[in-house]
Amino acid sequence: MEALEATPLKKVIVSLAALGVLIGGLLTWHYTQAPNNTRIVVVYVSEDQVFSEPILRDFEKETGIEVTAVYDTEEAKSTGAMNRLIAEKDNPQADVYWANEPIRAEVLKQKGISAPYVSPLAQDIPPVFKDPDGYWTGFSARARVLVVNKGLTERPGSILAYTDPHWKGRSVIANPLFGTTTAEIAALFTIWGNDQASDFMAAIKANRVAISTSNGESADFVAAGQYDFSLVDSDDAVNRMRQGKPVTMVYPDQAENGIGSFIVPNAVVLIKGGPHPRAARSLIDYLLSRETERKLAFADCAQIPLHPGVRTPSELKPISAIKIMRVDYADVARKMVELQPFLKAWMGL
Amino acid sequence: MARRACLGLTVILLFMIGTLPILSMLMKSVVVDGHLSLASYGGLLVSSHQWILMGHSMILSSLVTALTTAIGVPLGILLGKTDLPFRRFFRVLFVVPLLIPPYIIAVSWLDLLGSEGLLAQLLGTAVIRATAPMLFGLPGCVIVLFSVFLPIPMLLTMVFLRTINPRLEEAGRLVSGWRGVMQEITIPLILPGVLLSAMLVFLLSFGEFSVPNFLRYDVFPVESFTQFSAFYNFKAATAAAVPLAAITMVLLLVEGVFLRDRTYQLRPSPGLDGQALIGLGARRRGLLLLVAIIGLVVVFVPVVVLVIQSAGLTAYVEALSRAGDSLLRSLIYAVIGASLLTVLGFFTGYLIQTKAFRFWRSVDSMTIFLFALPSTVIGIGLITLWNTPWTNFIYSTPWIIIFGYLAKYTALTSRISVTQFAQIPPSMEEAAQIAGARWFRRMVFIVAPLARRGLLAGWLVGYIFSLRDTGITMLVYPAGHETLPIRIFTLMANGSPELIAALCMVMIAATLLPPGVLWMVSDMRKKAVIG
């Protein structure tokens, strides 16, 4: 009796288990076959997904190449994707890395994770924004600017305002352990030298600068009138201006003898040993095109095109009209690693 | 033979998926250039920053534990032991935050109290200066985690109240009023449940990553994640996780000494039907108002804020167009994860309940230990172990996400199974054995059907936790396989608040879908039986 009742149920259980194994096996086979597919490209992205995803979708539409992506989160301070690239060095999963600044691209080059590729579409991008050996190419940049509360009668015009007693306790800066603030401080160390830059950092601390968690928060503080100015990325400033907040944007140190504004281009990198090299080159060409730069200029991220002659929105100056800080991004990358203990100590950690 | 083989396979699977990645990570953290070195751990004791982080973690967990216990236990007594009006409604209401991912509650509070929040829009920017400091840092984390974990002491108090033999209380009532009975009989009897809930809340708060990270409060899990993500330092990330592991171990030892045997006997008392309720008398209205206010603040406000913020079809259309694929993936992975967790939890629970191997206690501790470890640690461990060309069939496929779920959440389904098995008389299985039924047959036809409620509860819990996971998935998901919580996190960077709120509402709907369906089916069956 028991055997009679049991048999159908047993069959069902065995069938379900077999079906499960079959589906699992097929899915695994499907996913592991993906590397052999030339119509796929895998990209790790540090640029905000809100801005990067539409560009990647347009690439899919125009080329028919499917893009699969890993996006960084704000919480990973935009370095999670790069970490995965480092962790996967011996077993690369990605073909392309879209960095939101060139320092990480330099770190990848120094760690032997990237491969050279000189895109024909990047010929007229200024050499200062490209790796001379082709390991990364810059496009669509942010400038480091001062966001200033509109209610002020007098406006700071230099980053040295941070050390000016006139602005004591009235300025804010994002945590220098992360992001573009770290990069800019490292850039200052490369152009001023260790002594002058250390003195500058000590002076801004003595001038009671406030520390925020991000450039966005700094811009919000200035917009709310809690502080008078802050060094932020141009997209943070433009974003608040477009929202109608009482702030304006000042490109710092534009005088003839000024050091200029630190420029932070996006950077695209070909990954060494990536599974889809041909599709990867297609994507890199697409990202470096004038059309992509135009789209990113008019998106909410308001990035400055590096190709000459690409239209920009009214809030932005074209790159040719900005006095830029002349730095070697490779030196900046090396300095950033060196500076970590100094910056931690500066933060009191 | 089949029993040993099946349970042995369960142990091997748990070891491969859960323990081996952690061991592999620990090994790599103590090997520098091929030599043994503790350099990564050197900074642990000497760095004042580590002590500050430890202090932050301890303060946060202690405050959350104290608050949830102080309010959750009386709430559990009110809802489980008194004649409070609408108590069934409140039981359901207060469970809702436990079903919602903690960071969504945090998003909701930010939408209410943040600089761009509803209060700021209604009352002006002056309010921002008062509310923003409240939200970010310790106070915000305590508020959010309190509301998320409040159901734990409440539910455990209610469950332990049901295990008390009513005759004990009736005997007490002959010589004393309810106050004396509660003080001398009821509360001492539910004390293990209170301690268990306090331990669970402490561990969950201690290992919580998403809320302190979102609300910018530096604690150990955030440090571990930052060491990995911002400084790409595997070894430092592992070292930063060691204090967490140590605290977890200490609490497990405490649990082993004081609570373990008690928690396995969570069976309703035989005389339950006759259990008397405490009459609240004149205090009914006042207490009802108090409970309603707590429900309003803890449950109603966060959900309503999200509804208001996401109001309008446009936000939902955009949410589904941007994250429809992620939603589908989340549902599929959560269903697969929950099903595998149920099976693994079933056999692990059986192994523990029957003490099938001499090392059964180690298996139990291992699953709890993995559950209490921060997700980031497990995620890093999985990358360390599985990221090789030979294991690409795991690492570059969604299996790596499923492995993460199994490593982290088996403790939940195994504990639920243990509780369920404790209610099945061993004579049932023994009778089948005497009748000649082999072990696997007994499992399929005797034990599993008798434990079906536990299996279903385990599946639901597995589904909810798999669906809401961020810590592990964020670190290991293969390109093109991001889940909805990850999509919410990545879109938070410069995504519009309306879009994020709509995505959070979609996430809540996806979480509540299976419990809702189950409740409806159960309700229909009840009505059919009555009819």
Short mmCIF file of N, CA and C in Angstrom, two decimals, chain B residues 207-325:
data_model
loop_
_atom_site.label_atom_id
_atom_site.label_comp_id
_atom_site.label_asym_id
_atom_site.label_seq_id
_atom_site.Cartn_x
_atom_site.Cartn_y
_atom_site.Cartn_z
N GLY B 207 26.75 43.73 12.99
CA GLY B 207 27.21 43.37 11.64
C GLY B 207 26.56 44.20 10.55
N GLU B 208 25.65 45.10 10.90
CA GLU B 208 24.91 45.86 9.89
C GLU B 208 25.83 46.84 9.17
N PHE B 209 25.74 46.78 7.85
CA PHE B 209 26.62 47.62 7.04
C PHE B 209 25.86 48.74 6.33
N SER B 210 24.70 48.39 5.76
CA SER B 210 24.07 49.34 4.84
C SER B 210 23.61 50.63 5.52
N VAL B 211 23.05 50.52 6.73
CA VAL B 211 22.51 51.72 7.38
C VAL B 211 23.63 52.65 7.87
N PRO B 212 24.61 52.15 8.67
CA PRO B 212 25.69 53.07 9.07
C PRO B 212 26.42 53.65 7.88
N ASN B 213 26.54 52.87 6.82
CA ASN B 213 27.23 53.37 5.64
C ASN B 213 26.43 54.50 4.99
N PHE B 214 25.13 54.28 4.88
CA PHE B 214 24.26 55.28 4.26
C PHE B 214 24.17 56.54 5.13
N LEU B 215 24.11 56.33 6.45
CA LEU B 215 23.94 57.49 7.35
C LEU B 215 25.27 57.96 7.92
N ARG B 216 26.35 57.49 7.32
CA ARG B 216 27.69 58.01 7.59
C ARG B 216 28.10 57.92 9.06
N TYR B 217 28.03 56.71 9.57
CA TYR B 217 28.53 56.50 10.93
C TYR B 217 29.58 55.39 10.86
N ASP B 218 30.79 55.72 11.23
CA ASP B 218 31.90 54.77 11.07
C ASP B 218 31.83 53.64 12.08
N VAL B 219 31.59 52.45 11.59
CA VAL B 219 31.62 51.26 12.44
C VAL B 219 32.48 50.21 11.75
N PHE B 220 32.73 49.10 12.42
CA PHE B 220 33.65 48.11 11.87
C PHE B 220 33.25 47.55 10.49
N PRO B 221 31.97 47.19 10.28
CA PRO B 221 31.63 46.66 8.95
C PRO B 221 31.90 47.67 7.83
N VAL B 222 31.67 48.96 8.12
CA VAL B 222 31.94 49.98 7.10
C VAL B 222 33.45 50.08 6.86
N GLU B 223 34.22 49.97 7.94
CA GLU B 223 35.68 50.04 7.81
C GLU B 223 36.18 48.87 6.95
N SER B 224 35.63 47.68 7.22
CA SER B 224 36.05 46.50 6.45
C SER B 224 35.73 46.70 4.98
N PHE B 225 34.53 47.21 4.71
CA PHE B 225 34.12 47.45 3.33
C PHE B 225 35.00 48.53 2.69
N THR B 226 35.29 49.59 3.45
CA THR B 226 36.10 50.67 2.90
C THR B 226 37.52 50.20 2.62
N GLN B 227 38.06 49.38 3.53
CA GLN B 227 39.42 48.88 3.31
C GLN B 227 39.50 48.10 2.02
N PHE B 228 38.42 47.37 1.74
CA PHE B 228 38.41 46.60 0.50
C PHE B 228 38.11 47.48 -0.69
N SER B 229 37.06 48.29 -0.56
CA SER B 229 36.55 49.02 -1.72
C SER B 229 37.32 50.31 -2.02
N ALA B 230 37.69 51.04 -0.99
CA ALA B 230 38.33 52.33 -1.26
C ALA B 230 39.85 52.22 -1.28
N PHE B 231 40.39 51.31 -0.48
CA PHE B 231 41.86 51.22 -0.43
C PHE B 231 42.38 49.93 -1.07
N TYR B 232 41.47 49.17 -1.70
CA TYR B 232 41.80 47.87 -2.31
C TYR B 232 42.82 47.08 -1.50
N ASN B 233 42.52 46.94 -0.22
CA ASN B 233 43.44 46.24 0.66
C ASN B 233 42.73 45.03 1.28
N PHE B 234 42.89 43.86 0.64
CA PHE B 234 42.25 42.63 1.11
C PHE B 234 42.67 42.31 2.54
N LYS B 235 43.97 42.43 2.76
CA LYS B 235 44.50 42.00 4.06
C LYS B 235 43.97 42.89 5.18
N ALA B 236 43.97 44.21 4.94
CA ALA B 236 43.45 45.12 5.96
C ALA B 236 41.96 44.90 6.16
N ALA B 237 41.26 44.58 5.08
CA ALA B 237 39.81 44.32 5.19
C ALA B 237 39.58 43.11 6.07
N THR B 238 40.40 42.07 5.88
CA THR B 238 40.27 40.87 6.71
C THR B 238 40.58 41.20 8.16
N ALA B 239 41.67 41.96 8.34
CA ALA B 239 42.05 42.32 9.71
C ALA B 239 40.95 43.13 10.38
N ALA B 240 40.33 44.02 9.61
CA ALA B 240 39.26 44.86 10.19
C ALA B 240 38.06 44.01 10.59
N ALA B 241 37.94 42.83 9.99
CA ALA B 241 36.80 41.96 10.30
C ALA B 241 37.04 41.11 11.54
N VAL B 242 38.30 41.01 11.96
CA VAL B 242 38.62 40.12 13.08
C VAL B 242 37.90 40.50 14.38
N PRO B 243 37.89 41.79 14.77
CA PRO B 243 37.16 42.11 15.99
C PRO B 243 35.69 41.72 15.92
N LEU B 244 35.10 41.84 14.73
CA LEU B 244 33.70 41.44 14.56
C LEU B 244 33.55 39.95 14.82
N ALA B 245 34.48 39.19 14.23
CA ALA B 245 34.43 37.74 14.40
C ALA B 245 34.62 37.39 15.87
N ALA B 246 35.51 38.11 16.56
CA ALA B 246 35.79 37.81 17.96
C ALA B 246 34.55 38.06 18.82
N ILE B 247 33.90 39.20 18.60
CA ILE B 247 32.68 39.52 19.37
C ILE B 247 31.60 38.48 19.10
N THR B 248 31.49 38.11 17.83
CA THR B 248 30.49 37.10 17.45
C THR B 248 30.74 35.80 18.19
N MET B 249 32.01 35.40 18.24
CA MET B 249 32.37 34.15 18.91
C MET B 249 31.99 34.21 20.40
N VAL B 250 32.29 35.35 21.03
CA VAL B 250 31.99 35.50 22.46
C VAL B 250 30.49 35.34 22.69
N LEU B 251 29.70 36.01 21.84
CA LEU B 251 28.25 35.93 22.03
C LEU B 251 27.73 34.52 21.76
N LEU B 252 28.35 33.83 20.82
CA LEU B 252 27.94 32.45 20.56
C LEU B 252 28.24 31.57 21.76
N LEU B 253 29.37 31.83 22.40
CA LEU B 253 29.72 31.05 23.60
C LEU B 253 28.68 31.31 24.69
N VAL B 254 28.32 32.58 24.85
CA VAL B 254 27.30 32.93 25.85
C VAL B 254 26.00 32.20 25.54
N GLU B 255 25.64 32.22 24.27
CA GLU B 255 24.41 31.55 23.86
C GLU B 255 24.50 30.06 24.16
N GLY B 256 25.68 29.47 23.85
CA GLY B 256 25.88 28.04 24.08
C GLY B 256 25.70 27.68 25.54
N VAL B 257 26.19 28.55 26.42
CA VAL B 257 26.15 28.25 27.85
C VAL B 257 24.73 28.45 28.41
N PHE B 258 24.09 29.56 28.04
CA PHE B 258 22.84 29.93 28.72
C PHE B 258 21.56 29.60 27.97
N LEU B 259 21.63 29.59 26.65
CA LEU B 259 20.35 29.61 25.92
C LEU B 259 20.07 28.42 25.02
N ARG B 260 21.13 27.73 24.60
CA ARG B 260 20.94 26.81 23.49
C ARG B 260 19.82 25.80 23.70
N ASP B 261 19.86 25.08 24.85
CA ASP B 261 18.87 24.03 25.04
C ASP B 261 17.46 24.60 25.09
N ARG B 262 17.37 25.80 25.66
CA ARG B 262 16.05 26.42 25.81
C ARG B 262 15.44 26.78 24.45
N THR B 263 16.25 27.30 23.55
CA THR B 263 15.68 27.76 22.29
C THR B 263 15.20 26.60 21.43
N TYR B 264 15.67 25.39 21.70
CA TYR B 264 15.22 24.27 20.90
C TYR B 264 13.87 23.74 21.34
N GLN B 265 13.37 24.26 22.48
CA GLN B 265 12.12 23.72 22.99
C GLN B 265 10.98 24.72 22.84
N LEU B 266 10.99 25.38 21.71
CA LEU B 266 9.95 26.38 21.47
C LEU B 266 8.69 25.70 20.95
N ARG B 267 8.08 24.89 21.77
CA ARG B 267 6.83 24.29 21.32
C ARG B 267 5.69 24.89 22.13
N PRO B 268 4.57 25.14 21.49
CA PRO B 268 3.46 25.70 22.25
C PRO B 268 3.09 24.78 23.40
N SER B 269 2.77 25.40 24.52
CA SER B 269 2.40 24.61 25.68
C SER B 269 1.13 23.82 25.39
N PRO B 270 1.03 22.58 25.94
CA PRO B 270 -0.14 21.76 25.66
C PRO B 270 -1.44 22.43 26.10
N GLY B 271 -1.38 23.21 27.16
CA GLY B 271 -2.62 23.84 27.64
C GLY B 271 -2.86 25.21 27.09
N LEU B 272 -2.30 25.47 25.91
CA LEU B 272 -2.29 26.82 25.35
C LEU B 272 -3.69 27.40 25.15
N ASP B 273 -4.59 26.53 24.71
CA ASP B 273 -5.92 27.05 24.37
C ASP B 273 -6.59 27.73 25.55
N GLY B 274 -6.24 27.24 26.73
CA GLY B 274 -6.88 27.81 27.91
C GLY B 274 -6.13 28.99 28.49
N GLN B 275 -5.13 29.50 27.75
CA GLN B 275 -4.31 30.57 28.30
C GLN B 275 -5.13 31.84 28.53
N ALA B 276 -4.99 32.39 29.74
CA ALA B 276 -5.80 33.57 30.09
C ALA B 276 -5.12 34.83 29.61
N LEU B 277 -5.94 35.80 29.21
CA LEU B 277 -5.42 37.10 28.80
C LEU B 277 -5.53 38.07 29.98
N ILE B 278 -4.57 38.98 30.03
CA ILE B 278 -4.61 39.98 31.10
C ILE B 278 -5.59 41.08 30.68
N GLY B 279 -6.54 41.35 31.54
CA GLY B 279 -7.48 42.44 31.24
C GLY B 279 -6.84 43.78 31.56
N LEU B 280 -6.85 44.68 30.59
CA LEU B 280 -6.18 45.97 30.79
C LEU B 280 -7.08 46.98 31.49
N GLY B 281 -8.37 46.71 31.46
CA GLY B 281 -9.31 47.57 32.16
C GLY B 281 -9.27 49.00 31.64
N ALA B 282 -9.17 49.93 32.58
CA ALA B 282 -9.25 51.36 32.23
C ALA B 282 -8.04 51.83 31.42
N ARG B 283 -6.97 51.04 31.47
CA ARG B 283 -5.75 51.48 30.76
C ARG B 283 -5.75 51.08 29.28
N ARG B 284 -6.80 50.40 28.85
CA ARG B 284 -6.85 49.89 27.47
C ARG B 284 -6.65 51.01 26.44
N ARG B 285 -7.42 52.09 26.62
CA ARG B 285 -7.37 53.16 25.62
C ARG B 285 -6.01 53.84 25.58
N GLY B 286 -5.51 54.10 26.77
CA GLY B 286 -4.20 54.76 26.85
C GLY B 286 -3.12 53.93 26.20
N LEU B 287 -3.13 52.63 26.50
CA LEU B 287 -2.11 51.74 25.93
C LEU B 287 -2.31 51.58 24.42
N LEU B 288 -3.59 51.55 24.01
CA LEU B 288 -3.87 51.46 22.58
C LEU B 288 -3.28 52.67 21.86
N LEU B 289 -3.46 53.84 22.46
CA LEU B 289 -2.93 55.07 21.86
C LEU B 289 -1.40 55.00 21.78
N LEU B 290 -0.79 54.52 22.85
CA LEU B 290 0.67 54.43 22.89
C LEU B 290 1.19 53.48 21.79
N VAL B 291 0.56 52.31 21.69
CA VAL B 291 0.97 51.34 20.67
C VAL B 291 0.75 51.92 19.27
N ALA B 292 -0.38 52.63 19.11
CA ALA B 292 -0.67 53.23 17.80
C ALA B 292 0.39 54.27 17.44
N ILE B 293 0.84 55.05 18.42
CA ILE B 293 1.86 56.07 18.15
C ILE B 293 3.18 55.40 17.73
N ILE B 294 3.53 54.33 18.46
CA ILE B 294 4.76 53.62 18.10
C ILE B 294 4.63 53.08 16.67
N GLY B 295 3.49 52.48 16.36
CA GLY B 295 3.26 51.95 15.01
C GLY B 295 3.32 53.04 13.96
N LEU B 296 2.79 54.19 14.31
CA LEU B 296 2.78 55.33 13.38
C LEU B 296 4.22 55.74 13.04
N VAL B 297 5.03 55.88 14.09
CA VAL B 297 6.41 56.36 13.89
C VAL B 297 7.27 55.29 13.22
N VAL B 298 7.14 54.07 13.70
CA VAL B 298 8.07 53.02 13.26
C VAL B 298 7.70 52.44 11.89
N VAL B 299 6.43 52.33 11.62
CA VAL B 299 6.01 51.66 10.38
C VAL B 299 5.34 52.62 9.40
N PHE B 300 4.36 53.33 9.89
CA PHE B 300 3.50 54.10 9.00
C PHE B 300 4.26 55.25 8.32
N VAL B 301 4.96 56.03 9.12
CA VAL B 301 5.65 57.21 8.58
C VAL B 301 6.65 56.83 7.48
N PRO B 302 7.57 55.87 7.72
CA PRO B 302 8.53 55.55 6.65
C PRO B 302 7.86 55.11 5.35
N VAL B 303 6.82 54.29 5.46
CA VAL B 303 6.17 53.80 4.25
C VAL B 303 5.43 54.93 3.54
N VAL B 304 4.70 55.75 4.31
CA VAL B 304 3.93 56.84 3.70
C VAL B 304 4.86 57.86 3.03
N VAL B 305 6.00 58.13 3.67
CA VAL B 305 6.95 59.08 3.06
C VAL B 305 7.39 58.58 1.68
N LEU B 306 7.67 57.28 1.60
CA LEU B 306 8.07 56.72 0.29
C LEU B 306 6.93 56.84 -0.72
N VAL B 307 5.72 56.58 -0.23
CA VAL B 307 4.56 56.67 -1.14
C VAL B 307 4.42 58.11 -1.65
N ILE B 308 4.54 59.08 -0.75
CA ILE B 308 4.40 60.49 -1.16
C ILE B 308 5.53 60.86 -2.13
N GLN B 309 6.75 60.48 -1.75
CA GLN B 309 7.92 60.86 -2.56
C GLN B 309 7.84 60.27 -3.97
N SER B 310 7.27 59.07 -4.06
CA SER B 310 7.23 58.41 -5.36
C SER B 310 5.91 58.66 -6.09
N ALA B 311 5.07 59.56 -5.53
CA ALA B 311 3.73 59.74 -6.08
C ALA B 311 3.78 60.09 -7.57
N GLY B 312 2.87 59.53 -8.30
CA GLY B 312 2.83 59.79 -9.75
C GLY B 312 3.33 58.59 -10.52
N LEU B 313 2.68 58.40 -11.65
CA LEU B 313 2.98 57.21 -12.45
C LEU B 313 4.37 57.29 -13.08
N THR B 314 4.81 58.52 -13.36
CA THR B 314 6.08 58.69 -14.09
C THR B 314 7.24 58.01 -13.36
N ALA B 315 7.30 58.22 -12.04
CA ALA B 315 8.42 57.65 -11.29
C ALA B 315 8.40 56.13 -11.38
N TYR B 316 7.22 55.54 -11.33
CA TYR B 316 7.13 54.08 -11.39
C TYR B 316 7.46 53.55 -12.79
N VAL B 317 7.02 54.31 -13.80
CA VAL B 317 7.34 53.89 -15.17
C VAL B 317 8.86 53.91 -15.36
N GLU B 318 9.48 54.99 -14.88
CA GLU B 318 10.93 55.09 -15.02
C GLU B 318 11.63 53.99 -14.20
N ALA B 319 11.09 53.76 -13.00
CA ALA B 319 11.69 52.74 -12.14
C ALA B 319 11.67 51.38 -12.82
N LEU B 320 10.52 51.05 -13.40
CA LEU B 320 10.42 49.73 -14.04
C LEU B 320 11.23 49.67 -15.32
N SER B 321 11.30 50.80 -16.05
CA SER B 321 12.09 50.75 -17.29
C SER B 321 13.58 50.67 -16.97
N ARG B 322 13.99 51.29 -15.88
CA ARG B 322 15.41 51.26 -15.54
C ARG B 322 15.80 49.99 -14.79
N ALA B 323 14.84 49.44 -14.04
CA ALA B 323 15.23 48.35 -13.14
C ALA B 323 14.33 47.12 -13.26
N GLY B 324 13.53 47.05 -14.33
CA GLY B 324 12.65 45.90 -14.50
C GLY B 324 13.44 44.60 -14.59
N ASP B 325 14.55 44.65 -15.34
CA ASP B 325 15.37 43.44 -15.48
C ASP B 325 15.98 43.04 -14.13
#
